Amino acid sequence: MRQPGRVLIWIALFLLAVAGVAALLHQRLIEAFLANPVFNGMIVAVLAVGIIINFRQVLVLGPDAAWLRAWQRGAESLPPPPKRGLLGSLGRMLQERGDKLQLTTMSMRALLDGIRSRLDEARDLSRYFIGLLIFLGLLGTFWGLLDTLGGIGRVISGLSVGGGDATELFEQLRAGLQEPLAGMGTAFSSSLFGLAGALVLGFVDLQAGHAQNRFYNDVEEQLTGLTRFSSGALANVDTEHSVPSYIQALLEQTAESLDRLQRLVARREEERRSAEESISTVTEQVGELAEQIRSEHRRMLSQARGQMELQPVLQRLADSLGERGEESDSMEERLRSLDHTLHRLVDEMQSERTDLAAELRDEIRLLTRTVARATGTDPGER
């Protein structure tokens, strides 16, 4: 019987190694954490809960494994069998039958299936936490991308290139790019903590699964020694002794019931295999999702490099605009002359509009008199 404490030692050593790496990179990790404290705090909390759950899954195996070792050695001071936990059914059977316990093939399979189902139920929660870590990292990534795109849109819409100083324009552009870069920090930090947490929790879950599989194999080996194997056919029964007909009918009915139970167990096994295939499919989809996240990271890195390459171009543009500052005086004179010309045109248009309005009033008076004469009404009466 192998002790689950070794698995706890491996998990503890791995967590110490992770803590050492985090201590070496604590400055950058703190900066990355503060880039998006809400999502990163949720990721760290989920990681801590997942590690605690995996530790509990391994620790739960300890009492059952200790009792199974004592029962295997046949110790005189054998503790009472566990009433709950993974070996609860076996403990109840030992209390009922004592040392005369002998299992059939179906009983052994039923006990092993019950233990396996409990182990699988315990691991489902850990797998859910791994997927939750990846989901939170992806959610933080998309949140940061939304902030980045919104910030870039606000920077572009806030640029004013008409009549402004080039240096002021450059400073405005540089200040506006700080918000999109902060959004990219949010996306990268969430992805970093999410994927790193999923990696750490995945290793811990793997070690917990190894401990559970070893415990299951040990239980199976112990139960095999208590199992009475038979062919299950009534034709091999010793016919030297006469058997009453009602007992023979009862045995035939029992054999049919066992056959139906065997088919039911086979169907359950098939359903379990289909569930495992579904889980493997989900795992592959999660892997594809992680690959998409990595490709998205590479794309965002290329965008960041493009923005960094844009800064020297903007600097050269600012220098070029500064060299052209000497031509601003002549341009101002031209703008003044153009302004005077526009004022003169506006005055002429206003005078023409006044003359046109006067002519329209005269035409309306003439039209009114004409209509009044045609209708026989004196215009003065109106």
PDB file of C-alpha atoms in Angstrom, residues 38 64 76 148 185 201 243 250 310 361 365 368:
ATOM      1  CA  VAL A  38      -9.778  42.957 -10.089  1.00  0.00           C
ATOM      2  CA  ASP A  64      -8.755   5.123   4.202  1.00  0.00           C
ATOM      3  CA  GLU A  76      -4.779  -7.035  16.273  1.00  0.00           C
ATOM      4  CA  THR A 148      -7.010  49.528 -25.859  1.00  0.00           C
ATOM      5  CA  GLY A 185      -1.006  45.806 -19.898  1.00  0.00           C
ATOM      6  CA  LEU A 201      -3.295  23.933 -10.794  1.00  0.00           C
ATOM      7  CA  VAL A 243     -31.702 -30.132  -6.204  1.00  0.00           C
ATOM      8  CA  LEU A 250     -34.761 -19.649  -7.979  1.00  0.00           C
ATOM      9  CA  LEU A 310       5.818  54.823 -34.867  1.00  0.00           C
ATOM     10  CA  ARG A 361     -40.890  93.837 -51.289  1.00  0.00           C
ATOM     11  CA  ARG A 365     -46.637  95.268 -53.175  1.00  0.00           C
ATOM     12  CA  THR A 368     -50.863  92.734 -53.947  1.00  0.00           C
TER      13      THR A 368
END
